[in-house]
Amino acid sequence: MGEVRCSALEGAADGWGTASNRADAARDRIDKQLVASLAATQEGEAADAAVARLRGLSHNFQFVYTECGLVRTTLNSLAAELRAPQRRLREALEDARGLKFTVHEDGSVSYPAAGENTLTKEKLPGGTAAGSAAPPLLAPPQALRSPNPHAARAQEIADAIARAVAEAREIDARYARALRKLTAPDGLRVTDAMWADVSGDATAVRGLADEYLRDAIPADRSPAERRAWWDGLTRERREEYLAVFPAEIGNLNGIPAEVRDAANRDNLRLLIGRWEGLEGAEGRGGDDERVRTRLAGLRAIDEQLRAGGNPPMYLLGIGDEGNGRAIVSYGNPDTARNVSAYVPGLGTALDEDFVKNDMKRARDTAIGAQEYDRSSASIVWLGYDAPQLSAADISGNADVMFADQAQVGAVAYNEFMSGISATNENDDPHVTAVGHSYGSLTVGQAAQRPGGVPGADDIILLGSPGTGAKSADELGVGREHVYVGAAENDPVTAMPARIEARGMATGAASGAVVGGALGGPVGAAAGAVGGGAAAYFAQDAQADDREIWYGTDPAHEAFGAQRFRVEDGPRPVRDGGGFAAHSNYFDPIEDEESADNIALIVAGRGNEMSTQERR
């Protein structure tokens, strides 16, 4: 083992790294040049077929990039681990050489005659010590020790040799198992099953590379310190982190946006592979719908990323914990002078609706803001578990809409916003925190934490059930920089205060019991409505008209924010509008004035917005 050349392993790793980088460059050229050019200049079945084949080739190159990168890190990690037992072996051999002991092929150590027999006055004979890799035990009794003064030292050296060799063999066997897994069947087509295997391969290599790579990731440091750490890495080390730890690097606040985007695109493919493996697995019980929903959301994001377009997309975060995590920016938030980060609300999860609705809202905002200042980027931030409540949940328990998730989300949101400040290249970027629905509570809670939302100049609250604050002055940016959009027919902005809601729930339950006794199911329904209404008006007499579910209504005069003009929207019941008025704030088609006002504020021109009288 002393002759093992770790530098040769690292040289082989460099070769695999070169192959990985070439595959990545080929994939990049296909995605950014060939596919984009075809999509922009050609139409028809032939063009569609060509694009499909190119995207398949891109997937294949991504597979090669990932697998070769894993081999590189496995070899580098092997070299790093072997150095420790190799160093101990060399130290033991040096000790033996200095004492003129002989080390044999089997690791045993012979020592010469030394000392003196007290009776014969002759030198005590030498001997050979056989090493043991077992942990050292208590020294043997004096009577069992060789009287030769070299014997104990020779035994120590032999044991050190045995332990070093045994450790090296264990390392070698462990890495050999990992390398044997990093294989692929012959052929040109990378299947979903192969991607599922890649996900498992990546997990195995990460386990090997903990000491070599993961332990150095500054997860517990500030975003500014993480940025400095990344900037200080060599190009080769950055490539290894991106290949083996894309999830950790892609979701680490303080890492530049372009790096996070590259890491998260690769992690997205690994996540899709893992969930595709779950989709085909047996014994999941009733989890099929959850797997299908999550997989559909991941695939929809992947499709959007591959489609490209303007503003360009940056995937700043992706994960499958909880209800899913996804952070998408339209425009580069590191180079933009104006950056907004929108937090979605109730019922949001990583699914197709998130892509269709929430990502579109961020894109609409970016497009609108760029009409006023080209240097604008808009982010949708799903970095927390928004409550997943149904109408039945709310009606059954008036206190079910709790603020816990908003408070947890507020901490994560501020951490993310601190990262935006650490990586933005402008001296004083204009930053806007945007919260919609329950997301406005999350933003409000973030703004009320010590120091407020990092870097925020303005706050926009849309369709808000309240922020937990009594006044806009509590949100840390000054009341003149807190903007509110509240449609008159948005039922969320008219949510009753908790005392009213509890009265409605109790009255509805009582009315249903009485009505059911008199008229069956129809009577129960009518009784519930009547009882709820009666209780509401009874409690309403006791409630402050400034109060809604989470404190003072942000659109109320008492709150003191600036209210901008939005359409009233369709009435929930009479016009059959449901929650449409709650969903239209960002939409330049359904509510052009609201979308334009949001764009003005995000672009730093809030003084030009159209205003609306407070409630």
Coordinates of C-alpha atoms in Angstrom, one line a residue, residues 42-468:
Q42 CA -38.6 26.6 -38.0
E43 CA -42.1 25.3 -37.7
G44 CA -43.9 22.1 -38.6
E45 CA -43.7 18.4 -37.9
A46 CA -40.1 18.1 -39.1
A47 CA -38.9 20.9 -36.9
D48 CA -40.8 19.5 -33.9
A49 CA -39.3 16.0 -34.5
A50 CA -35.8 17.5 -34.8
V51 CA -36.3 19.5 -31.5
A52 CA -37.5 16.3 -29.8
R53 CA -34.5 14.3 -30.9
L54 CA -32.1 17.1 -29.9
R55 CA -33.7 17.3 -26.5
G56 CA -33.2 13.5 -26.2
L57 CA -29.6 13.9 -27.1
S58 CA -29.3 16.7 -24.5
H59 CA -30.7 14.3 -21.9
N60 CA -28.1 11.7 -22.9
F61 CA -25.2 14.3 -22.5
Q62 CA -26.6 15.3 -19.1
F63 CA -26.5 11.6 -18.1
V64 CA -22.8 11.4 -19.3
Y65 CA -22.0 14.6 -17.5
T66 CA -23.5 13.4 -14.2
E67 CA -22.1 9.9 -14.2
C68 CA -18.6 11.0 -15.3
G69 CA -18.7 13.7 -12.6
L70 CA -19.6 11.0 -10.0
V71 CA -16.7 8.8 -11.1
R72 CA -14.3 11.8 -10.8
T73 CA -15.4 12.6 -7.3
T74 CA -15.3 8.9 -6.3
L75 CA -11.7 8.6 -7.4
N76 CA -10.7 11.9 -5.8
S77 CA -12.4 10.9 -2.6
L78 CA -10.7 7.5 -2.7
A79 CA -7.3 9.2 -3.0
A80 CA -8.1 11.6 -0.1
E81 CA -9.2 8.7 2.2
L82 CA -6.2 6.5 1.3
R83 CA -3.7 9.2 2.2
A84 CA -4.4 8.9 5.9
P85 CA -3.6 5.1 6.3
Q86 CA -0.8 5.5 3.8
R87 CA 0.8 8.2 5.9
R88 CA 0.5 6.0 9.0
L89 CA 2.1 3.1 7.2
R90 CA 5.0 5.1 6.0
E91 CA 5.5 6.5 9.5
A92 CA 5.6 2.9 10.9
L93 CA 8.1 1.8 8.2
E94 CA 10.3 4.9 9.0
D95 CA 10.3 3.9 12.7
A96 CA 11.3 0.4 11.8
R97 CA 14.1 1.6 9.5
G98 CA 15.4 3.9 12.2
L99 CA 15.6 1.1 14.7
K100 CA 17.1 -1.3 12.2
F101 CA 14.1 -3.6 12.4
T102 CA 13.1 -5.8 9.4
V103 CA 9.6 -5.5 8.0
H104 CA 8.5 -8.6 6.1
E105 CA 6.0 -8.9 3.3
D106 CA 3.2 -10.1 5.7
G107 CA 3.7 -7.0 7.8
S108 CA 5.5 -8.8 10.7
V109 CA 8.5 -7.0 12.2
S110 CA 11.8 -8.7 13.3
Y111 CA 14.0 -7.2 15.9
P112 CA 17.6 -8.0 16.8
A113 CA 19.1 -9.4 19.9
A114 CA 19.5 -6.9 22.7
G115 CA 19.8 -6.6 26.4
E116 CA 21.5 -9.1 28.7
N117 CA 20.5 -12.3 30.4
T118 CA 21.1 -11.8 34.1
L119 CA 22.4 -15.3 34.6
T120 CA 24.5 -16.0 31.5
K121 CA 25.3 -12.4 30.7
E122 CA 24.5 -13.2 27.1
K123 CA 22.5 -11.0 24.8
L124 CA 18.8 -11.7 24.7
P125 CA 17.7 -13.2 21.4
G126 CA 15.8 -11.2 18.9
G127 CA 12.4 -12.3 17.5
T128 CA 9.5 -11.4 15.2
A129 CA 6.3 -9.6 16.2
A130 CA 3.1 -10.4 14.2
G131 CA 0.8 -7.4 13.9
S132 CA -2.9 -7.2 14.8
A133 CA -5.4 -4.8 13.4
A134 CA -7.6 -5.2 16.5
P135 CA -7.9 -2.2 18.8
P136 CA -5.0 -2.1 21.3
L137 CA -6.0 -3.8 24.6
L138 CA -4.4 -3.5 28.0
A139 CA -0.7 -4.4 28.0
P140 CA 0.1 -8.0 28.8
P141 CA 1.3 -8.9 32.3
Q142 CA 5.0 -8.4 32.9
A143 CA 5.6 -12.1 33.1
L144 CA 4.3 -12.6 29.5
R145 CA 6.4 -9.9 27.9
S146 CA 9.7 -10.7 26.1
P147 CA 12.6 -9.4 28.1
N148 CA 14.2 -8.1 24.9
P149 CA 13.9 -4.3 25.1
H150 CA 13.1 -4.2 21.3
A151 CA 10.1 -6.5 21.5
A152 CA 7.5 -4.1 22.7
R153 CA 8.5 -1.4 20.2
A154 CA 8.5 -4.0 17.4
Q155 CA 5.0 -5.1 18.4
E156 CA 3.7 -1.5 18.3
I157 CA 5.1 -1.0 14.8
A158 CA 3.7 -4.4 13.6
D159 CA 0.2 -3.4 14.9
A160 CA 0.4 0.0 13.3
I161 CA 1.2 -1.6 10.0
A162 CA -1.6 -4.1 10.3
R163 CA -4.2 -1.4 11.2
A164 CA -3.1 0.8 8.3
V165 CA -3.3 -2.1 5.8
A166 CA -6.7 -3.2 7.2
E167 CA -8.1 0.4 6.9
A168 CA -6.8 0.7 3.4
R169 CA -8.4 -2.6 2.4
E170 CA -11.8 -1.5 3.8
I171 CA -11.6 1.8 1.9
D172 CA -10.6 0.0 -1.3
A173 CA -13.6 -2.4 -0.9
R174 CA -16.0 0.4 -0.2
Y175 CA -15.0 2.4 -3.2
A176 CA -14.8 -0.6 -5.5
R177 CA -18.5 -1.3 -4.7
A178 CA -19.4 2.3 -5.5
L179 CA -17.4 2.3 -8.8
R180 CA -19.0 -1.0 -9.9
K181 CA -22.4 0.7 -9.6
L182 CA -21.3 3.6 -11.9
T183 CA -21.9 1.7 -15.0
A184 CA -24.5 2.0 -17.8
P185 CA -25.8 -0.5 -20.4
D186 CA -24.7 -0.2 -24.0
G187 CA -26.7 1.9 -26.3
L188 CA -27.5 5.5 -27.1
R189 CA -30.7 6.0 -25.3
V190 CA -30.9 7.0 -21.6
T191 CA -34.1 5.7 -20.1
D192 CA -36.1 6.8 -17.1
A193 CA -34.9 3.7 -15.3
M194 CA -31.3 4.7 -15.9
W195 CA -32.0 8.1 -14.4
A196 CA -33.5 6.5 -11.4
D197 CA -30.2 4.6 -11.0
V198 CA -28.3 7.8 -11.4
S199 CA -30.2 9.2 -8.4
G200 CA -29.2 6.2 -6.4
D201 CA -25.6 6.5 -7.6
A202 CA -25.4 10.2 -6.6
T203 CA -26.7 9.3 -3.1
A204 CA -24.0 6.7 -2.7
V205 CA -21.2 8.9 -3.9
R206 CA -22.3 11.7 -1.6
G207 CA -22.0 9.3 1.3
L208 CA -18.4 8.6 0.3
A209 CA -17.6 12.3 -0.2
D210 CA -18.8 13.6 3.1
E211 CA -15.4 14.3 4.5
Y212 CA -13.8 15.1 1.2
L213 CA -16.5 17.7 0.1
R214 CA -19.7 18.0 2.1
D215 CA -18.0 18.9 5.4
A216 CA -16.5 22.0 3.9
I217 CA -19.8 23.4 2.7
P218 CA -20.5 26.4 5.0
A219 CA -24.1 25.6 5.7
D220 CA -24.1 27.4 9.1
R221 CA -22.5 30.6 7.8
S222 CA -24.0 33.8 6.5
P223 CA -24.8 34.2 2.8
A224 CA -22.0 36.7 2.5
E225 CA -19.5 34.2 3.9
R226 CA -20.9 31.5 1.6
R227 CA -20.3 33.8 -1.4
A228 CA -16.7 34.3 -0.3
W229 CA -16.2 30.6 0.2
W230 CA -17.5 29.8 -3.3
D231 CA -15.4 32.6 -4.8
G232 CA -12.3 31.1 -3.2
L233 CA -12.7 27.6 -4.6
T234 CA -10.7 26.3 -7.6
R235 CA -12.5 25.7 -10.8
E236 CA -12.0 21.9 -10.4
R237 CA -13.5 21.9 -6.9
R238 CA -16.5 23.9 -8.0
E239 CA -17.1 21.4 -10.8
E240 CA -17.0 18.6 -8.3
Y241 CA -19.5 20.3 -6.0
L242 CA -21.9 20.9 -8.9
A243 CA -21.6 17.3 -10.0
V244 CA -22.0 15.6 -6.7
F245 CA -23.8 18.1 -4.4
P246 CA -26.2 20.0 -6.8
A247 CA -29.0 20.1 -4.2
E248 CA -26.7 21.6 -1.5
I249 CA -25.1 24.1 -3.8
G250 CA -28.3 25.0 -5.7
N251 CA -30.2 25.7 -2.5
L252 CA -27.4 27.5 -0.6
N253 CA -28.2 31.2 -0.2
G254 CA -25.2 33.3 -1.1
I255 CA -24.2 31.3 -4.1
P256 CA -24.4 33.2 -7.4
A257 CA -27.6 32.8 -9.4
E258 CA -26.0 31.3 -12.5
V259 CA -24.3 28.7 -10.3
R260 CA -27.5 27.9 -8.4
D261 CA -29.4 27.6 -11.7
A262 CA -26.9 25.1 -13.1
A263 CA -26.9 23.1 -10.0
N264 CA -30.6 23.0 -9.6
R265 CA -31.2 22.0 -13.2
D266 CA -29.1 19.0 -12.6
N267 CA -30.8 18.3 -9.3
L268 CA -34.2 18.7 -10.9
R269 CA -33.2 15.8 -13.3
L270 CA -32.1 13.7 -10.4
L271 CA -35.3 14.4 -8.5
I272 CA -37.4 13.5 -11.5
G273 CA -35.4 10.2 -11.7
R274 CA -36.0 9.5 -8.1
W275 CA -39.8 10.1 -8.3
E276 CA -40.0 8.1 -11.5
G277 CA -38.5 5.3 -9.5
L278 CA -41.2 5.8 -6.9
E279 CA -43.8 5.9 -9.5
G280 CA -42.8 2.4 -10.7
A281 CA -42.3 0.9 -7.3
E282 CA -44.7 -1.3 -5.5
G283 CA -46.0 -1.3 -1.9
R284 CA -46.5 2.5 -1.6
G285 CA -50.0 2.1 -0.3
G286 CA -52.2 5.1 -1.0
D287 CA -49.4 7.3 -2.1
D288 CA -49.9 7.0 -5.8
E289 CA -51.7 10.4 -6.2
R290 CA -49.0 12.2 -4.3
V291 CA -46.2 10.7 -6.5
R292 CA -48.1 11.6 -9.7
T293 CA -48.8 15.1 -8.5
R294 CA -45.2 15.8 -7.5
L295 CA -43.7 14.2 -10.6
A296 CA -46.1 16.3 -12.8
G297 CA -44.9 19.4 -11.1
L298 CA -41.2 18.6 -11.5
R299 CA -41.7 17.7 -15.1
A300 CA -43.6 20.9 -15.8
I301 CA -40.8 23.0 -14.4
D302 CA -38.3 21.0 -16.5
E303 CA -40.3 21.6 -19.6
Q304 CA -40.5 25.3 -18.9
L305 CA -36.7 25.5 -18.4
R306 CA -36.0 23.6 -21.6
A307 CA -38.4 25.8 -23.6
G308 CA -36.4 28.9 -22.7
G309 CA -37.8 32.3 -23.6
N310 CA -37.6 35.8 -22.4
P311 CA -37.1 36.9 -19.7
P312 CA -34.6 34.0 -19.1
M313 CA -35.4 31.6 -16.3
Y314 CA -33.1 30.9 -13.4
L315 CA -33.9 28.0 -11.1
L316 CA -32.7 29.3 -7.7
G317 CA -34.1 26.4 -5.6
I318 CA -35.7 23.0 -6.0
G319 CA -36.5 20.3 -3.5
D320 CA -39.1 17.6 -2.6
E321 CA -39.3 18.1 1.1
G322 CA -42.7 18.8 2.6
N323 CA -45.1 20.1 0.0
G324 CA -42.1 20.8 -2.3
R325 CA -39.8 23.7 -2.8
A326 CA -39.2 25.8 -6.0
I327 CA -37.7 29.2 -6.4
V328 CA -37.7 30.6 -10.0
S329 CA -36.5 34.0 -11.2
Y330 CA -37.3 35.6 -14.5
G331 CA -34.3 37.7 -15.2
N332 CA -30.9 37.4 -13.4
P333 CA -31.3 38.7 -9.8
D334 CA -27.6 39.2 -9.5
T335 CA -27.3 41.7 -12.3
A336 CA -30.7 43.4 -12.1
R337 CA -31.1 46.8 -10.4
N338 CA -34.7 45.9 -9.5
V339 CA -35.4 42.6 -7.8
S340 CA -38.8 41.4 -6.5
A341 CA -39.5 38.1 -4.6
Y342 CA -43.1 37.0 -4.5
V343 CA -44.4 34.6 -1.8
P344 CA -47.5 32.6 -2.8
G345 CA -50.1 31.5 -0.3
L346 CA -52.8 29.1 0.7
G347 CA -52.8 25.7 -1.1
T348 CA -49.5 26.3 -3.0
A349 CA -47.4 23.2 -3.5
L350 CA -44.9 21.9 -6.1
D351 CA -47.4 20.8 -8.7
E352 CA -48.6 21.7 -12.2
D353 CA -50.8 24.6 -10.7
F354 CA -47.7 26.2 -9.3
V355 CA -46.1 26.3 -12.8
K356 CA -49.3 27.4 -14.5
N357 CA -50.3 30.1 -11.9
D358 CA -47.5 31.2 -9.6
M359 CA -44.6 31.0 -12.1
K360 CA -46.7 32.9 -14.6
R361 CA -47.4 35.6 -12.0
A362 CA -43.6 36.1 -11.5
R363 CA -43.1 36.2 -15.3
D364 CA -45.9 38.7 -15.8
T365 CA -44.3 40.9 -13.1
A366 CA -40.9 40.7 -14.7
I367 CA -42.2 41.5 -18.2
G368 CA -44.2 44.5 -16.8
A369 CA -41.3 45.8 -14.7
Q370 CA -38.9 45.5 -17.7
E371 CA -41.2 47.9 -19.7
Y372 CA -40.2 50.6 -17.1
D373 CA -36.6 49.4 -16.4
R374 CA -35.0 46.6 -18.5
S375 CA -32.8 45.8 -15.5
S376 CA -35.5 44.0 -13.5
A377 CA -35.9 40.5 -12.2
S378 CA -38.9 38.9 -10.6
I379 CA -38.8 35.8 -8.4
V380 CA -41.5 33.4 -7.2
W381 CA -40.4 31.9 -3.8
L382 CA -41.9 28.6 -2.7
G383 CA -39.4 28.1 0.1
Y384 CA -41.9 27.0 2.8
D385 CA -44.9 24.8 3.4
A386 CA -48.0 27.0 2.7
P387 CA -51.1 25.6 4.5
Q388 CA -52.9 23.0 2.4
L389 CA -56.5 23.6 3.5
S390 CA -59.8 22.8 1.9
A391 CA -63.1 24.7 2.4
A392 CA -64.2 21.8 4.7
D393 CA -61.1 22.4 6.9
I394 CA -61.8 26.0 7.3
S395 CA -65.6 25.7 7.9
G396 CA -65.0 22.9 10.4
N397 CA -62.6 24.7 12.6
A398 CA -62.4 28.5 12.6
D399 CA -58.9 28.5 14.1
V400 CA -57.4 26.1 11.6
M401 CA -55.8 28.9 9.6
F402 CA -52.9 29.4 11.9
A403 CA -49.8 31.5 11.5
D404 CA -47.2 28.9 12.4
Q405 CA -46.2 28.1 8.8
A406 CA -46.0 31.8 8.0
Q407 CA -43.6 32.3 11.0
V408 CA -41.4 29.4 9.9
G409 CA -41.5 30.6 6.3
A410 CA -40.6 34.1 7.4
V411 CA -37.2 32.9 8.7
A412 CA -36.5 31.0 5.5
Y413 CA -37.6 34.0 3.3
N414 CA -35.3 36.4 5.1
E415 CA -32.4 34.0 4.7
F416 CA -33.1 33.9 1.0
M417 CA -33.4 37.6 0.7
S418 CA -30.1 38.0 2.6
G419 CA -28.6 35.8 -0.1
I420 CA -30.0 38.1 -2.8
S421 CA -28.3 41.0 -1.2
A422 CA -25.0 39.1 -0.9
T423 CA -24.9 38.2 -4.6
N424 CA -26.4 41.3 -6.3
E425 CA -23.7 43.1 -8.2
N426 CA -25.3 46.6 -7.9
D427 CA -24.2 49.0 -5.2
D428 CA -27.8 49.6 -4.0
P429 CA -30.3 47.4 -5.7
H430 CA -34.0 48.2 -5.4
V431 CA -35.7 45.2 -3.7
T432 CA -39.4 44.5 -3.3
A433 CA -41.0 41.9 -1.1
V434 CA -44.3 40.7 -2.5
G435 CA -46.8 38.6 -0.6
H436 CA -50.1 37.2 -2.0
S437 CA -52.9 35.7 0.1
Y438 CA -51.4 33.7 3.0
G439 CA -48.0 34.7 1.5
S440 CA -48.7 38.3 2.6
L441 CA -48.8 37.0 6.2
T442 CA -45.5 35.3 5.6
V443 CA -44.0 38.5 4.2
G444 CA -45.5 40.5 7.0
Q445 CA -44.0 38.2 9.6
A446 CA -40.7 38.4 7.9
A447 CA -40.9 42.2 7.9
Q448 CA -41.6 42.2 11.7
R449 CA -38.5 40.1 12.5
P450 CA -35.4 42.0 13.8
G451 CA -33.9 43.9 11.0
G452 CA -36.9 43.4 8.7
V453 CA -36.7 41.8 5.3
P454 CA -33.0 42.1 4.3
G455 CA -32.5 44.6 1.6
A456 CA -36.2 45.4 1.1
D457 CA -37.1 48.9 0.0
D458 CA -40.8 48.3 -0.7
I459 CA -43.4 45.7 0.3
I460 CA -46.5 44.8 -1.7
L461 CA -49.4 43.0 0.0
L462 CA -52.0 41.5 -2.4
G463 CA -55.3 39.8 -1.4
S464 CA -54.1 39.9 2.2
P465 CA -55.9 38.3 5.2
G466 CA -53.6 40.4 7.4
T467 CA -50.0 40.5 8.3
G468 CA -50.2 40.2 12.1

